[in-house]
XYZ file of N, CA and C in Angstrom:
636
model
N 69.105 -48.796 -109.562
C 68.194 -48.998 -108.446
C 68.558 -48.072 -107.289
N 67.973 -47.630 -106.803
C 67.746 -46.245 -105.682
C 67.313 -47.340 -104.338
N 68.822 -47.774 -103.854
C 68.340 -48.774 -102.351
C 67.249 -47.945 -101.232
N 67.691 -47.093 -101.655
C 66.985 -45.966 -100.436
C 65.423 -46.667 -100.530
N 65.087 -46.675 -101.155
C 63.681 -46.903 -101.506
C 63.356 -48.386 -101.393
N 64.501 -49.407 -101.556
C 64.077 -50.494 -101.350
C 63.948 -51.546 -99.432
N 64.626 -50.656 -98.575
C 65.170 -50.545 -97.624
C 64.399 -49.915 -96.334
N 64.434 -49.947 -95.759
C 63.768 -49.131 -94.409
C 65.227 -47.983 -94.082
N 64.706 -46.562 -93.757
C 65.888 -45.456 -93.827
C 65.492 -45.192 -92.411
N 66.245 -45.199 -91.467
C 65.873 -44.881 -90.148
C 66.870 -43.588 -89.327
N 66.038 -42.468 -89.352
C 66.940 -41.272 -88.572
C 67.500 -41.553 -87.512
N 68.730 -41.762 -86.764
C 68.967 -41.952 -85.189
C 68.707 -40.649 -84.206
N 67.574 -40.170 -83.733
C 67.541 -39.296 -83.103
C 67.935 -37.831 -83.582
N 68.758 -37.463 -82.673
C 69.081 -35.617 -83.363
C 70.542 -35.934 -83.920
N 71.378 -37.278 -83.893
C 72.802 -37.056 -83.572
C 73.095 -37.108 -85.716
N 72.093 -36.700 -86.467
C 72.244 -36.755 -88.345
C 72.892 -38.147 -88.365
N 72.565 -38.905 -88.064
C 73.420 -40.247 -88.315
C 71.915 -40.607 -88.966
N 72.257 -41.569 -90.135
C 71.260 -42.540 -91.036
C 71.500 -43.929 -91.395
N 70.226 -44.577 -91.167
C 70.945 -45.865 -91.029
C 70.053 -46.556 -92.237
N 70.308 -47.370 -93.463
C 69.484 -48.006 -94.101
C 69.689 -49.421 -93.870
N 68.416 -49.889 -93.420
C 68.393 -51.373 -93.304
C 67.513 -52.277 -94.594
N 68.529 -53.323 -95.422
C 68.113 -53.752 -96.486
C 67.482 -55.733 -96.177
N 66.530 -55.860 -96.464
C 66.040 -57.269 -96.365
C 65.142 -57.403 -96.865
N 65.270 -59.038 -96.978
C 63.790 -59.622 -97.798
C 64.330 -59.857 -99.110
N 65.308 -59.392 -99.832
C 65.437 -59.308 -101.211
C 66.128 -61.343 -101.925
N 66.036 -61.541 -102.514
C 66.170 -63.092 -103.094
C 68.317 -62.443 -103.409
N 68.234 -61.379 -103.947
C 69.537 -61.003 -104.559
C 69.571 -59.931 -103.779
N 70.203 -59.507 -102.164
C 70.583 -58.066 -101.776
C 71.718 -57.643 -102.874
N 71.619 -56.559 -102.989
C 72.911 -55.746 -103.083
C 74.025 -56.050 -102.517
N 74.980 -55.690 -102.959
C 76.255 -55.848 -102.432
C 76.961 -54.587 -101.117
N 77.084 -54.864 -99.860
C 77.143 -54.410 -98.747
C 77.968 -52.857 -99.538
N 78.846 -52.424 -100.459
C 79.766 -51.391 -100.595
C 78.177 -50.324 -101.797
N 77.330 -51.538 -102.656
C 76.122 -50.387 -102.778
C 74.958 -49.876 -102.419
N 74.895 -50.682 -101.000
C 74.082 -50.291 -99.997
C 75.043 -48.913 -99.888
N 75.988 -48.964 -99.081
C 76.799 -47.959 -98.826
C 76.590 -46.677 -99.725
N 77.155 -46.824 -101.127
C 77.492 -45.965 -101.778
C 75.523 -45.495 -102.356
N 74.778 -46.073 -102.307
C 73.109 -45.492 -102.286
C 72.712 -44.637 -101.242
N 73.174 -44.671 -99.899
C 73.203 -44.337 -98.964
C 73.296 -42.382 -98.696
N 75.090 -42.796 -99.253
C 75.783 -41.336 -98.869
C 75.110 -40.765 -100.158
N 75.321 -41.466 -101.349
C 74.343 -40.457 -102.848
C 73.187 -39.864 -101.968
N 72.207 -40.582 -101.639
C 70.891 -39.815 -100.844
C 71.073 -38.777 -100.144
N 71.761 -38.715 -99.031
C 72.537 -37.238 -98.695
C 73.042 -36.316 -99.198
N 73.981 -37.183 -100.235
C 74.867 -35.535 -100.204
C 74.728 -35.045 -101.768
N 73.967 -35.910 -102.561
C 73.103 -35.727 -103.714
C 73.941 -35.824 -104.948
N 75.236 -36.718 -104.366
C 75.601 -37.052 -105.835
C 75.422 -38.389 -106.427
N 75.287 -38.693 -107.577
C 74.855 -39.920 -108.355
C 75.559 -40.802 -107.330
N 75.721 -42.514 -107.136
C 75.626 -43.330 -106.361
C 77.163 -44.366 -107.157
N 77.023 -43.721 -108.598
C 77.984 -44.299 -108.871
C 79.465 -43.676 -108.804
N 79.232 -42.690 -108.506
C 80.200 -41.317 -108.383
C 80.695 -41.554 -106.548
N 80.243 -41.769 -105.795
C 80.712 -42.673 -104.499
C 81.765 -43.204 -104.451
N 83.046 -42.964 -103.933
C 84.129 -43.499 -103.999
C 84.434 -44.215 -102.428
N 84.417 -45.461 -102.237
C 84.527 -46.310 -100.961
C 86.176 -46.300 -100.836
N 86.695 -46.238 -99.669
C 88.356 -46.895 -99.899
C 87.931 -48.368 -98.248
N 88.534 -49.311 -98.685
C 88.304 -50.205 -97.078
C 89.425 -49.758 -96.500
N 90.817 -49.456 -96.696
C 92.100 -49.259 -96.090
C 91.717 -48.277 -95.272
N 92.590 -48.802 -93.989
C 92.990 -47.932 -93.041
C 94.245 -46.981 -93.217
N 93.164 -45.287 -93.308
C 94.297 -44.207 -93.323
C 95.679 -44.310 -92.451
N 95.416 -45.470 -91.506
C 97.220 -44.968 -90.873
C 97.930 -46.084 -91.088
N 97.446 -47.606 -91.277
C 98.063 -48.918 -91.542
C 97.789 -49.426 -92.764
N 97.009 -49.194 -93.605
C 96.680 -49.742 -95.231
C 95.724 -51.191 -94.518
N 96.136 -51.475 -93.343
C 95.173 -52.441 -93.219
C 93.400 -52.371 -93.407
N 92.660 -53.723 -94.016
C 91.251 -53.257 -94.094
C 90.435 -54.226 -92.769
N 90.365 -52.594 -92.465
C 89.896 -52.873 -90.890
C 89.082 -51.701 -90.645
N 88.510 -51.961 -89.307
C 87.610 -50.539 -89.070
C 86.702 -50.108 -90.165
N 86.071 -48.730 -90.063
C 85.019 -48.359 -90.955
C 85.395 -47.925 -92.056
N 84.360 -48.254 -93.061
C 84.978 -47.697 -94.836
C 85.351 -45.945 -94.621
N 86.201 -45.705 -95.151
C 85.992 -44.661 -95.801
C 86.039 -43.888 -96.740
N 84.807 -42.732 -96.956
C 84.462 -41.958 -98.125
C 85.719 -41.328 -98.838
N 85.891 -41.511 -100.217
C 87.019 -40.667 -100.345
C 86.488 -39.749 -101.241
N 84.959 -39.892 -101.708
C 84.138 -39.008 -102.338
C 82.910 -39.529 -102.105
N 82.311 -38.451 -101.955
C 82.564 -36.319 -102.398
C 82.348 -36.213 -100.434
N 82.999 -34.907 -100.567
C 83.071 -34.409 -98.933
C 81.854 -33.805 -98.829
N 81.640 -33.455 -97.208
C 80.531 -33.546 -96.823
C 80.688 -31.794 -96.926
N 79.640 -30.873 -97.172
C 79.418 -29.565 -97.648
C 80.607 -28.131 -96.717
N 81.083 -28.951 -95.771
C 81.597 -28.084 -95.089
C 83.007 -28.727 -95.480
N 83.091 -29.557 -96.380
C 84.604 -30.272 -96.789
C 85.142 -31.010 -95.887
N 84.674 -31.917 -95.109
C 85.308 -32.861 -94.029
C 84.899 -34.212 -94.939
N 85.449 -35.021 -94.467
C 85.300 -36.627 -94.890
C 83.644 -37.047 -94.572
N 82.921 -37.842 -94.776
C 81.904 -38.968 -94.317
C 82.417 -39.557 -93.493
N 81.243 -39.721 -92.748
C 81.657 -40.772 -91.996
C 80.733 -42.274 -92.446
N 80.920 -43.553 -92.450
C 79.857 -44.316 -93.022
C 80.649 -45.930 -92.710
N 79.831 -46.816 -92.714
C 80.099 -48.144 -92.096
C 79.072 -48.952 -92.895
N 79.531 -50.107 -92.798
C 78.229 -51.308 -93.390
C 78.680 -52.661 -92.887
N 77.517 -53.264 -92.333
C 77.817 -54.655 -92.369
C 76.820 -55.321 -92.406
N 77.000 -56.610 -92.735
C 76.241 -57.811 -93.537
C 76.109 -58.968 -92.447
N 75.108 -59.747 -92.555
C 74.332 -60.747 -92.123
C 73.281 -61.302 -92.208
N 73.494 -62.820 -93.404
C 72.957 -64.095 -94.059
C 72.351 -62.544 -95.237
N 71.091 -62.437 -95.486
C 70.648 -61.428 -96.089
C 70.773 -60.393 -95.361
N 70.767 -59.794 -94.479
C 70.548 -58.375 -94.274
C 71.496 -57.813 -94.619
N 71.859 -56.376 -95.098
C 72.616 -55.229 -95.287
C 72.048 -53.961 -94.233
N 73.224 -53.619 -93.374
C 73.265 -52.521 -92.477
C 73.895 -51.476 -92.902
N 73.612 -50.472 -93.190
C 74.657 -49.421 -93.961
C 74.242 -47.656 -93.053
N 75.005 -47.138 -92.627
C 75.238 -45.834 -91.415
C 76.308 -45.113 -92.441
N 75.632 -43.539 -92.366
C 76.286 -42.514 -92.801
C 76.041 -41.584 -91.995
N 77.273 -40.584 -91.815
C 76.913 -39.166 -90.692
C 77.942 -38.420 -91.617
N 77.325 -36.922 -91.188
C 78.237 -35.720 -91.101
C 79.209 -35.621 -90.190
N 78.786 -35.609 -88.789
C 79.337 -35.210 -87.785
C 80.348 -35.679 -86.647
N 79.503 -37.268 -86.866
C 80.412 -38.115 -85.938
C 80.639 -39.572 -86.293
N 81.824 -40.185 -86.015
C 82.231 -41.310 -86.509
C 81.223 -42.516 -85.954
N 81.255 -43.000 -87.056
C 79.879 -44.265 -86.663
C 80.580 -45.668 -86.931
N 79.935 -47.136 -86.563
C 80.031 -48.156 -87.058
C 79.149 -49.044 -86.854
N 78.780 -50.400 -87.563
C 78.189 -50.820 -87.553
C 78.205 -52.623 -87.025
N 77.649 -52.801 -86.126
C 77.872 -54.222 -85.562
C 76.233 -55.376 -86.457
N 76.186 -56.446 -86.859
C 75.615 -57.397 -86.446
C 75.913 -58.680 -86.510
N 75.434 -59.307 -85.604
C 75.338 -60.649 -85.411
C 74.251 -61.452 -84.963
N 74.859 -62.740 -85.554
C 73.649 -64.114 -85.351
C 73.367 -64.260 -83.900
N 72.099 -64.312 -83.941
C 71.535 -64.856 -82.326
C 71.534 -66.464 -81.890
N 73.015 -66.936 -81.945
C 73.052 -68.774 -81.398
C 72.665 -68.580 -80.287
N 72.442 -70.107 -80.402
C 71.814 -70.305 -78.376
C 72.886 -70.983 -77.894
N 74.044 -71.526 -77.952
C 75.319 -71.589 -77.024
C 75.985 -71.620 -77.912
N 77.125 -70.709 -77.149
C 78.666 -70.628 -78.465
C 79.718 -70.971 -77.339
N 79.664 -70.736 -76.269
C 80.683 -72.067 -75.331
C 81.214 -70.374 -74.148
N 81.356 -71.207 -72.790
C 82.042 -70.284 -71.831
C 83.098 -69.893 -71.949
N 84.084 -70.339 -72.731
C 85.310 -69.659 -73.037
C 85.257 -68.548 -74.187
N 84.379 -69.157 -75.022
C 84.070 -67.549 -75.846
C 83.562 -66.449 -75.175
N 82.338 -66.745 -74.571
C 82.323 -65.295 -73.699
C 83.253 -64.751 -72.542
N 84.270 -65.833 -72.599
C 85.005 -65.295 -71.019
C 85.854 -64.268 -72.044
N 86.260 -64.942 -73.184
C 87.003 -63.641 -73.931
C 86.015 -62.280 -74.560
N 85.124 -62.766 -74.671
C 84.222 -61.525 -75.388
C 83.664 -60.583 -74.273
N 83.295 -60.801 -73.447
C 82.231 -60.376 -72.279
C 83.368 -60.099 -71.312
N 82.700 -58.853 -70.805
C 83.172 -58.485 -69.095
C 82.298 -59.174 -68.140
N 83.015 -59.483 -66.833
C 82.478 -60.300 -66.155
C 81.007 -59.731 -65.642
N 80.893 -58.388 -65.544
C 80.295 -57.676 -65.322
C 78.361 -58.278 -66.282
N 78.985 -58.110 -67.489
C 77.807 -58.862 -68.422
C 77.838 -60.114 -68.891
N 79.096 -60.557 -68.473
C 78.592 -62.310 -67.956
C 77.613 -62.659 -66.970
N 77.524 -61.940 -66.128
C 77.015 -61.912 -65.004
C 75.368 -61.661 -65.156
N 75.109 -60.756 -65.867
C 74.373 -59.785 -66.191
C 73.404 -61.253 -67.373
N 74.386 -61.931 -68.308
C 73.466 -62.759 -68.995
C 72.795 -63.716 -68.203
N 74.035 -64.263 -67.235
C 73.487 -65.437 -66.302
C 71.867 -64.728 -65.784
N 71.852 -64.450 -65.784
C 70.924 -63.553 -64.846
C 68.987 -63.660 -65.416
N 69.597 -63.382 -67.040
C 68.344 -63.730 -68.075
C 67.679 -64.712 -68.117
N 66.637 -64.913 -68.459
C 65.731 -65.779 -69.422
C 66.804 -66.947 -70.326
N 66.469 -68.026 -70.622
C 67.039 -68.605 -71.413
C 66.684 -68.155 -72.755
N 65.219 -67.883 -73.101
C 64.851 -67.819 -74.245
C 65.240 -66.110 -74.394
N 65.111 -65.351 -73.550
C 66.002 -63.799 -74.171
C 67.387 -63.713 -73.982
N 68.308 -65.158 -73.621
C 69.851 -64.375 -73.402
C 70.293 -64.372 -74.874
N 70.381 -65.261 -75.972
C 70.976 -65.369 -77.130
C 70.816 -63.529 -77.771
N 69.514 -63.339 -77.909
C 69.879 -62.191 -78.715
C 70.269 -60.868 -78.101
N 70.516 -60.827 -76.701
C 71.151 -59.638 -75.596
C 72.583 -60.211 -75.829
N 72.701 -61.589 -76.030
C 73.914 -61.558 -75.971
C 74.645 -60.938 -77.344
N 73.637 -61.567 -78.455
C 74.230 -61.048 -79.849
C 74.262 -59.755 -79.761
N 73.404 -58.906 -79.094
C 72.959 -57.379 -79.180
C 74.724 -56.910 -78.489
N 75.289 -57.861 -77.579
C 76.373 -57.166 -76.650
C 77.205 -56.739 -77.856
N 77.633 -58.275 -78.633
C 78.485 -58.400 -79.268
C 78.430 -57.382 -80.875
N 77.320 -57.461 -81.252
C 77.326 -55.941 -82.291
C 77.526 -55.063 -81.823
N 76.668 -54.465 -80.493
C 77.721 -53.315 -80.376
C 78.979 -52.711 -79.908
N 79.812 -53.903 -79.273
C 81.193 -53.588 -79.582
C 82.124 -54.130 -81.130
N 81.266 -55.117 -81.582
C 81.917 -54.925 -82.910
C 82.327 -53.383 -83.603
N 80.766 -52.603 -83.701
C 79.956 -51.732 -83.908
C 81.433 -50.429 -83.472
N 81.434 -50.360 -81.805
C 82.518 -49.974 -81.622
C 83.664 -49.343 -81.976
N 84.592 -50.649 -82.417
C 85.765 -50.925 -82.664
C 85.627 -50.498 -83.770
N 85.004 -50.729 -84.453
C 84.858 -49.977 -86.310
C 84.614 -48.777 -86.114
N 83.850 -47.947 -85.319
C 84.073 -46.976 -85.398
C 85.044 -46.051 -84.955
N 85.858 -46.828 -83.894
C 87.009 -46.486 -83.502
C 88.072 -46.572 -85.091
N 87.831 -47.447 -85.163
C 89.146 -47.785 -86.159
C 90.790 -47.680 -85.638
N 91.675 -47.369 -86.662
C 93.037 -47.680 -86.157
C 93.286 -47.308 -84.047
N 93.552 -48.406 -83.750
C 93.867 -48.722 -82.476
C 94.949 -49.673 -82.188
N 95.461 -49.232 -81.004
C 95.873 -50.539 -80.095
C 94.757 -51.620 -80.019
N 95.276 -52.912 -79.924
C 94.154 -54.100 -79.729
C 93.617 -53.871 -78.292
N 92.120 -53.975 -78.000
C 91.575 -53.789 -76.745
C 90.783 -54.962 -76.532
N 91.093 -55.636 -75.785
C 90.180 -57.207 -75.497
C 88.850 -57.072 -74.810
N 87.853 -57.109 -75.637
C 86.610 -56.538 -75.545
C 86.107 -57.043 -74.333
N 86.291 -57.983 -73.668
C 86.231 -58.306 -71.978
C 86.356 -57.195 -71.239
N 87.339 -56.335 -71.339
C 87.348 -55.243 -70.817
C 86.442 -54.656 -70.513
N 85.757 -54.332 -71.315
C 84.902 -53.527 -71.673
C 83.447 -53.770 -71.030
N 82.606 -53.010 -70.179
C 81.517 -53.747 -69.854
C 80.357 -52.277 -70.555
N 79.009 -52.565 -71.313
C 78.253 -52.409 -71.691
C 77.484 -52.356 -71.137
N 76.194 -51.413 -71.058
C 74.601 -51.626 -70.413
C 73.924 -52.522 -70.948
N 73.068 -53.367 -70.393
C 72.449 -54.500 -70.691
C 71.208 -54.003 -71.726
N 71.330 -54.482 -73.056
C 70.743 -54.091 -73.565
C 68.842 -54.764 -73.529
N 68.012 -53.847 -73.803
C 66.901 -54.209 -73.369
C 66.791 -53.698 -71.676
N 67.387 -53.530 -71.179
C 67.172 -52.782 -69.884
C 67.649 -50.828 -69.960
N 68.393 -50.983 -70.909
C 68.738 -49.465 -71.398
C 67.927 -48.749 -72.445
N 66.559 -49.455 -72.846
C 66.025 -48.455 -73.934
C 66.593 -48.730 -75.175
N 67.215 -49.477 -75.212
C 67.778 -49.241 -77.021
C 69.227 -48.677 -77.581
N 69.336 -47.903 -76.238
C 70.553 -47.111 -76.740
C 71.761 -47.359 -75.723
N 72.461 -48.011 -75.884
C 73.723 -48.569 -75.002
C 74.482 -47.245 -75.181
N 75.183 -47.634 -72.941
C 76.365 -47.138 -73.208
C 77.498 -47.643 -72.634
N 78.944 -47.108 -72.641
C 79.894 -47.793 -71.733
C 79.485 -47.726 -70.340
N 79.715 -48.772 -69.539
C 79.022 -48.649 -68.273
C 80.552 -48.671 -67.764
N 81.601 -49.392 -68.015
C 83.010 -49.484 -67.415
C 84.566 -49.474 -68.727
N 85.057 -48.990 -68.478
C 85.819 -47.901 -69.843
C 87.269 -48.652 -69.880
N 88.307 -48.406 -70.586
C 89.500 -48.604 -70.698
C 90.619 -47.801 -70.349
N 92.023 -47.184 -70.000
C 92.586 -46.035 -70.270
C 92.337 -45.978 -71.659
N 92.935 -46.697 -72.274
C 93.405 -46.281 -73.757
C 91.578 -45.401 -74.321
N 90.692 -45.480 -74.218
C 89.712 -44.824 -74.649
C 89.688 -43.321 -74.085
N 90.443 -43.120 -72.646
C 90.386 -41.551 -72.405
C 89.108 -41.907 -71.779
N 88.754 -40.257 -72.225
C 87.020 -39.740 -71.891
C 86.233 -39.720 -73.462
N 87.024 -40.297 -74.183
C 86.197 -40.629 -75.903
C 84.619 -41.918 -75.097
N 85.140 -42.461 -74.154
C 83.998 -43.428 -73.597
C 82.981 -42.874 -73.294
N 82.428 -41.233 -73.210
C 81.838 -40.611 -72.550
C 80.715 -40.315 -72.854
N 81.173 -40.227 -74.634
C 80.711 -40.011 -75.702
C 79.843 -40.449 -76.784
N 80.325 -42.046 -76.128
C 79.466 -43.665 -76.628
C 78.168 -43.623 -76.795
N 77.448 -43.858 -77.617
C 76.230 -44.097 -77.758
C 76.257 -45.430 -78.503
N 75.530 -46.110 -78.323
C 74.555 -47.720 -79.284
C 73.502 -47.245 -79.386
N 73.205 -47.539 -80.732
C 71.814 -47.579 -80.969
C 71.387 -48.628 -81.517
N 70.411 -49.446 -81.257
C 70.353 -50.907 -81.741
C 69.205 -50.886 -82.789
N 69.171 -51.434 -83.888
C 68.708 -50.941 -85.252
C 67.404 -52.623 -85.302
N 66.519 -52.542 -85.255
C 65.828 -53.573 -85.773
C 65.635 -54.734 -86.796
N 66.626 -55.695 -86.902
C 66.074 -56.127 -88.058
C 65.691 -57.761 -88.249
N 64.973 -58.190 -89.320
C 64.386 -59.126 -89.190
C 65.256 -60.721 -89.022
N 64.770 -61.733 -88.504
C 65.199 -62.967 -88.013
C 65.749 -62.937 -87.075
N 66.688 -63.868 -86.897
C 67.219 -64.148 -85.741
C 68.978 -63.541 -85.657
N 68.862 -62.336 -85.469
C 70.598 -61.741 -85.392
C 69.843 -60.277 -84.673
N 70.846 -59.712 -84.240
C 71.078 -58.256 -83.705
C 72.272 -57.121 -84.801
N 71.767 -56.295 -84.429
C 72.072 -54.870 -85.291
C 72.680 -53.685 -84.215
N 73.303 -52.965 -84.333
C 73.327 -52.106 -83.841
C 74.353 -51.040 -84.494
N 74.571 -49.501 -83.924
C 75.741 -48.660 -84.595
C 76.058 -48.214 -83.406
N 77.117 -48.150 -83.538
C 78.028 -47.397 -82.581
C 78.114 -45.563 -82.956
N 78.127 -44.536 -82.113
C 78.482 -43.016 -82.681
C 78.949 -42.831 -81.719
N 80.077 -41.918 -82.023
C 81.228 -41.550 -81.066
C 81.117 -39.663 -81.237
N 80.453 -39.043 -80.148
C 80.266 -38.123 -80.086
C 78.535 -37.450 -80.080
């Protein structure tokens, strides 16, 4: 089966990043052959020939974004590529150029003030108070994919307590988040941030993170 085709394939702008979004299906695929259908479509080798590793190149830990350990991308650099899952959906992001990841999550309508005091900068605590009751759940889910989204594409790091971190309110930015307030440990890599928040059906948020 050729997911490409079963899936919605969505270009992100000019930055070659591709994102296939999979739903509706009674039996999805399994989140690693979303993936591996994905990079085959690009780089035009069979799908079973796709080699995924989850380990992290500097800790063996499986964390952060998959990576390709086949076939390299035409100029011989690695893939870059991410996937993640929610109830049915499959999110799956491949690039040439720049490291990507992929956030989603469920849109609850209260998960408690101490979770967001750890998740959220006060900045977009502030920023939810501020909403609609009936639009804060999925701005809020939208926050939280895309620093999931993030951090995976960051991969091996120091731990950064995503409070830190404050985000543009999504739905007031167009679609495409960025860091609005940064960390040291990120440098000027924060500069670079893009979200792009990916559409998909029910009640959860999507988004990818590209770094560069």
């Amino acid at each position: 089966m050729d997911v490409t085709t079963e899936g919605e394939l969505i270009e992100l702008e000019d930055t070659g990043v591709r994102v296939l979004v999979l739903a509706g299906s009674r039996r999805p695929p399994a989140a690693d052959a979303v993936l591996r259908g994905l990079v085959a479509s690009t780089s035009g080798v069979p799908a079973d020939d796709v080699e995924l590793d989850h380990a992290c190149a500097t800790c063996g830990a499986r964390h952060g974004r998959v990576n390709v350990a086949y076939p390299l991308t035409p100029s011989g650099a690695p893939w870059f590529a991410d996937v993640a899952v929610c109830g049915g959906v499959v999110v799956a992001a491949s690039a040439t150029r720049h490291p990507v990841g992929v956030g989603m999550e469920p849109a609850t309508l209260d998960v408690g003030e101490v979770i967001d005091e750890v998740a959220f900068h006060p900045d977009e605590r502030a920023a939810l108070d501020g909403l609609d009751a009936a639009r804060r759940p999925l701005v809020r889910a939208t926050l939280w994919a895309r620093k999931t989204a993030l951090l995976r594409a960051v991969g091996h790091t120091d731990f950064i307590e995503p409070s830190r971190l404050a985000l543009t309110t999504p739905g007031d930015d167009g679609g495409v988040g960025r860091i609005a307030r940064s960390v040291p440990e990120f440098g000027s890599l924060w500069r670079q941030v893009r979200f792009h928040d990916v559409p998909v059906p029910g009640n959860r948020a999507a988004s990818v993170a590209v770094i560069g």
